[in-house]
């Protein structure tokens, strides 16, 4: 049995960017920062921040493009994908991304008027659809 499951909670570093795949499907991405605190030998508390590229498919991507904004605290569930390719200059590039299967906004940024209400309405609609099934 194999399992590739990731759950992250972190701060969104930039507004969601929407693009189209080569196949013509919508894709949305945003950076998510997670932090780990630890103490060094002298007892000082230090923090290490990791940045994750979150990629969402058409359905979640369209929703995220409207409500996931810089400064939000978001929980993302999905799987991790590693990739490598050779860029135009001939250099090898390695990277990773989180392919999101679900997300939830835990804290909305202060600068987004109306986004919180829209997200709550969508959440209520999804819950009603799930109850009907």
PDB file of C-alpha atoms in Angstrom:
ATOM      1  CA  UNK A   1       0.000   0.000   0.000  1.00  0.00           C
ATOM      2  CA  UNK A   2       1.295   3.446  -0.947  1.00  0.00           C
ATOM      3  CA  UNK A   3       0.118   6.803   0.292  1.00  0.00           C
ATOM      4  CA  UNK A   4       0.992  10.278  -0.951  1.00  0.00           C
ATOM      5  CA  UNK A   5      -0.994  12.686   1.217  1.00  0.00           C
ATOM      6  CA  UNK A   6      -0.020  16.157   2.358  1.00  0.00           C
ATOM      7  CA  UNK A   7      -1.858  18.490   4.737  1.00  0.00           C
ATOM      8  CA  UNK A   8      -0.411  21.975   5.113  1.00  0.00           C
ATOM      9  CA  UNK A   9      -1.575  25.028   7.036  1.00  0.00           C
ATOM     10  CA  UNK A  10       0.175  28.245   6.201  1.00  0.00           C
ATOM     11  CA  UNK A  11       0.148  31.823   4.986  1.00  0.00           C
ATOM     12  CA  UNK A  12      -0.604  32.637   1.353  1.00  0.00           C
ATOM     13  CA  UNK A  13       2.305  34.653  -0.054  1.00  0.00           C
ATOM     14  CA  UNK A  14       0.610  36.099  -3.168  1.00  0.00           C
ATOM     15  CA  UNK A  15      -2.793  36.274  -4.808  1.00  0.00           C
ATOM     16  CA  UNK A  16      -3.773  33.184  -6.804  1.00  0.00           C
ATOM     17  CA  UNK A  17      -2.506  33.149 -10.406  1.00  0.00           C
ATOM     18  CA  UNK A  18      -4.608  31.473 -13.059  1.00  0.00           C
ATOM     19  CA  UNK A  19      -3.171  29.989 -16.245  1.00  0.00           C
ATOM     20  CA  UNK A  20      -4.117  27.474 -18.887  1.00  0.00           C
ATOM     21  CA  UNK A  21      -2.434  24.099 -19.383  1.00  0.00           C
ATOM     22  CA  UNK A  22      -1.277  22.912 -22.816  1.00  0.00           C
ATOM     23  CA  UNK A  23      -4.495  20.883 -22.922  1.00  0.00           C
ATOM     24  CA  UNK A  24      -6.529  24.084 -22.434  1.00  0.00           C
ATOM     25  CA  UNK A  25      -7.592  23.407 -18.845  1.00  0.00           C
ATOM     26  CA  UNK A  26      -7.564  26.043 -16.124  1.00  0.00           C
ATOM     27  CA  UNK A  27      -4.881  25.773 -13.449  1.00  0.00           C
ATOM     28  CA  UNK A  28      -4.430  27.996 -10.408  1.00  0.00           C
ATOM     29  CA  UNK A  29      -1.296  28.377  -8.302  1.00  0.00           C
ATOM     30  CA  UNK A  30      -0.293  30.244  -5.181  1.00  0.00           C
ATOM     31  CA  UNK A  31       2.682  30.149  -2.802  1.00  0.00           C
ATOM     32  CA  UNK A  32       2.093  28.919   0.745  1.00  0.00           C
ATOM     33  CA  UNK A  33       4.539  29.492   3.616  1.00  0.00           C
ATOM     34  CA  UNK A  34       4.803  27.116   6.555  1.00  0.00           C
ATOM     35  CA  UNK A  35       7.089  27.657   9.526  1.00  0.00           C
ATOM     36  CA  UNK A  36       8.785  25.481  12.114  1.00  0.00           C
ATOM     37  CA  UNK A  37      10.077  26.868  15.395  1.00  0.00           C
ATOM     38  CA  UNK A  38      12.996  25.333  17.242  1.00  0.00           C
ATOM     39  CA  UNK A  39      15.636  26.232  19.810  1.00  0.00           C
ATOM     40  CA  UNK A  40      19.343  26.453  19.062  1.00  0.00           C
ATOM     41  CA  UNK A  41      22.155  25.351  21.403  1.00  0.00           C
ATOM     42  CA  UNK A  42      21.965  28.639  23.327  1.00  0.00           C
ATOM     43  CA  UNK A  43      18.202  28.300  23.869  1.00  0.00           C
ATOM     44  CA  UNK A  44      17.210  30.994  21.373  1.00  0.00           C
ATOM     45  CA  UNK A  45      13.957  30.355  19.541  1.00  0.00           C
ATOM     46  CA  UNK A  46      14.500  30.299  15.780  1.00  0.00           C
ATOM     47  CA  UNK A  47      12.040  29.934  12.930  1.00  0.00           C
ATOM     48  CA  UNK A  48      12.551  28.222   9.593  1.00  0.00           C
ATOM     49  CA  UNK A  49      10.080  29.028   6.818  1.00  0.00           C
ATOM     50  CA  UNK A  50       9.433  26.726   3.868  1.00  0.00           C
ATOM     51  CA  UNK A  51       7.632  27.832   0.715  1.00  0.00           C
ATOM     52  CA  UNK A  52       5.343  25.433  -1.152  1.00  0.00           C
ATOM     53  CA  UNK A  53       3.876  25.837  -4.624  1.00  0.00           C
ATOM     54  CA  UNK A  54       0.193  24.924  -4.483  1.00  0.00           C
ATOM     55  CA  UNK A  55      -1.422  23.871  -7.773  1.00  0.00           C
ATOM     56  CA  UNK A  56      -5.165  23.408  -8.158  1.00  0.00           C
ATOM     57  CA  UNK A  57      -7.111  21.930 -11.071  1.00  0.00           C
ATOM     58  CA  UNK A  58     -10.036  23.548 -12.912  1.00  0.00           C
ATOM     59  CA  UNK A  59     -12.837  23.304 -10.325  1.00  0.00           C
ATOM     60  CA  UNK A  60     -10.829  24.214  -7.222  1.00  0.00           C
ATOM     61  CA  UNK A  61      -8.672  26.629  -9.221  1.00  0.00           C
ATOM     62  CA  UNK A  62     -11.624  28.701 -10.346  1.00  0.00           C
ATOM     63  CA  UNK A  63     -12.875  28.942  -6.758  1.00  0.00           C
ATOM     64  CA  UNK A  64      -9.409  29.747  -5.398  1.00  0.00           C
ATOM     65  CA  UNK A  65      -8.917  32.507  -7.963  1.00  0.00           C
ATOM     66  CA  UNK A  66     -11.852  34.351  -6.385  1.00  0.00           C
ATOM     67  CA  UNK A  67     -11.174  33.821  -2.683  1.00  0.00           C
ATOM     68  CA  UNK A  68      -7.525  32.865  -1.998  1.00  0.00           C
ATOM     69  CA  UNK A  69      -5.656  36.131  -1.518  1.00  0.00           C
ATOM     70  CA  UNK A  70      -2.279  37.167  -0.135  1.00  0.00           C
ATOM     71  CA  UNK A  71      -2.300  37.173   3.655  1.00  0.00           C
ATOM     72  CA  UNK A  72      -4.928  34.450   4.096  1.00  0.00           C
ATOM     73  CA  UNK A  73      -4.238  31.451   6.303  1.00  0.00           C
ATOM     74  CA  UNK A  74      -5.192  28.349   4.332  1.00  0.00           C
ATOM     75  CA  UNK A  75      -5.334  24.622   4.953  1.00  0.00           C
ATOM     76  CA  UNK A  76      -4.510  22.612   1.827  1.00  0.00           C
ATOM     77  CA  UNK A  77      -4.854  18.863   1.364  1.00  0.00           C
ATOM     78  CA  UNK A  78      -3.361  17.034  -1.570  1.00  0.00           C
ATOM     79  CA  UNK A  79      -0.336  15.115  -2.786  1.00  0.00           C
ATOM     80  CA  UNK A  80       3.248  16.087  -3.490  1.00  0.00           C
ATOM     81  CA  UNK A  81       4.721  15.844  -6.983  1.00  0.00           C
ATOM     82  CA  UNK A  82       8.406  16.152  -7.813  1.00  0.00           C
ATOM     83  CA  UNK A  83       9.476  17.174 -11.289  1.00  0.00           C
ATOM     84  CA  UNK A  84      12.589  17.874 -13.307  1.00  0.00           C
ATOM     85  CA  UNK A  85      13.204  19.332 -16.736  1.00  0.00           C
ATOM     86  CA  UNK A  86      15.857  21.057 -18.797  1.00  0.00           C
ATOM     87  CA  UNK A  87      15.187  24.772 -19.298  1.00  0.00           C
ATOM     88  CA  UNK A  88      15.848  26.813 -22.450  1.00  0.00           C
ATOM     89  CA  UNK A  89      19.396  27.584 -21.316  1.00  0.00           C
ATOM     90  CA  UNK A  90      20.135  23.857 -20.986  1.00  0.00           C
ATOM     91  CA  UNK A  91      20.208  23.811 -17.185  1.00  0.00           C
ATOM     92  CA  UNK A  92      18.507  21.033 -15.239  1.00  0.00           C
ATOM     93  CA  UNK A  93      15.679  22.299 -13.028  1.00  0.00           C
ATOM     94  CA  UNK A  94      14.225  20.290 -10.142  1.00  0.00           C
ATOM     95  CA  UNK A  95      11.169  21.246  -8.137  1.00  0.00           C
ATOM     96  CA  UNK A  96       8.082  20.128  -6.325  1.00  0.00           C
ATOM     97  CA  UNK A  97       4.469  21.175  -6.022  1.00  0.00           C
ATOM     98  CA  UNK A  98       1.471  20.283  -3.943  1.00  0.00           C
ATOM     99  CA  UNK A  99      -1.410  19.112  -6.135  1.00  0.00           C
ATOM    100  CA  UNK A 100      -4.346  20.309  -4.073  1.00  0.00           C
ATOM    101  CA  UNK A 101      -7.446  18.147  -3.746  1.00  0.00           C
ATOM    102  CA  UNK A 102      -9.148  20.395  -1.193  1.00  0.00           C
ATOM    103  CA  UNK A 103      -8.572  23.688   0.573  1.00  0.00           C
ATOM    104  CA  UNK A 104     -10.163  25.739   3.304  1.00  0.00           C
ATOM    105  CA  UNK A 105      -9.531  29.338   4.285  1.00  0.00           C
ATOM    106  CA  UNK A 106      -8.994  29.555   8.044  1.00  0.00           C
ATOM    107  CA  UNK A 107      -8.273  33.299   8.314  1.00  0.00           C
ATOM    108  CA  UNK A 108      -9.179  35.879   5.685  1.00  0.00           C
ATOM    109  CA  UNK A 109      -6.852  38.819   5.039  1.00  0.00           C
ATOM    110  CA  UNK A 110      -8.222  42.166   6.152  1.00  0.00           C
ATOM    111  CA  UNK A 111      -7.984  43.702   2.672  1.00  0.00           C
ATOM    112  CA  UNK A 112     -10.601  41.442   1.031  1.00  0.00           C
ATOM    113  CA  UNK A 113     -14.083  42.871   1.278  1.00  0.00           C
ATOM    114  CA  UNK A 114     -16.851  40.477   0.263  1.00  0.00           C
ATOM    115  CA  UNK A 115     -14.531  37.500  -0.223  1.00  0.00           C
ATOM    116  CA  UNK A 116     -15.320  36.030   3.184  1.00  0.00           C
ATOM    117  CA  UNK A 117     -19.060  36.164   2.540  1.00  0.00           C
ATOM    118  CA  UNK A 118     -18.627  34.522  -0.879  1.00  0.00           C
ATOM    119  CA  UNK A 119     -16.501  31.736   0.612  1.00  0.00           C
ATOM    120  CA  UNK A 120     -19.043  31.106   3.384  1.00  0.00           C
ATOM    121  CA  UNK A 121     -21.875  30.902   0.826  1.00  0.00           C
ATOM    122  CA  UNK A 122     -19.888  28.404  -1.266  1.00  0.00           C
ATOM    123  CA  UNK A 123     -19.135  26.338   1.828  1.00  0.00           C
ATOM    124  CA  UNK A 124     -22.828  26.233   2.754  1.00  0.00           C
ATOM    125  CA  UNK A 125     -23.737  25.203  -0.814  1.00  0.00           C
ATOM    126  CA  UNK A 126     -21.140  22.393  -0.777  1.00  0.00           C
ATOM    127  CA  UNK A 127     -22.390  21.161   2.604  1.00  0.00           C
ATOM    128  CA  UNK A 128     -25.985  21.136   1.338  1.00  0.00           C
ATOM    129  CA  UNK A 129     -24.930  19.173  -1.769  1.00  0.00           C
ATOM    130  CA  UNK A 130     -23.058  16.642   0.385  1.00  0.00           C
ATOM    131  CA  UNK A 131     -26.115  16.160   2.625  1.00  0.00           C
ATOM    132  CA  UNK A 132     -28.300  15.462  -0.420  1.00  0.00           C
ATOM    133  CA  UNK A 133     -25.965  12.661  -1.614  1.00  0.00           C
TER     134      UNK A 133
END
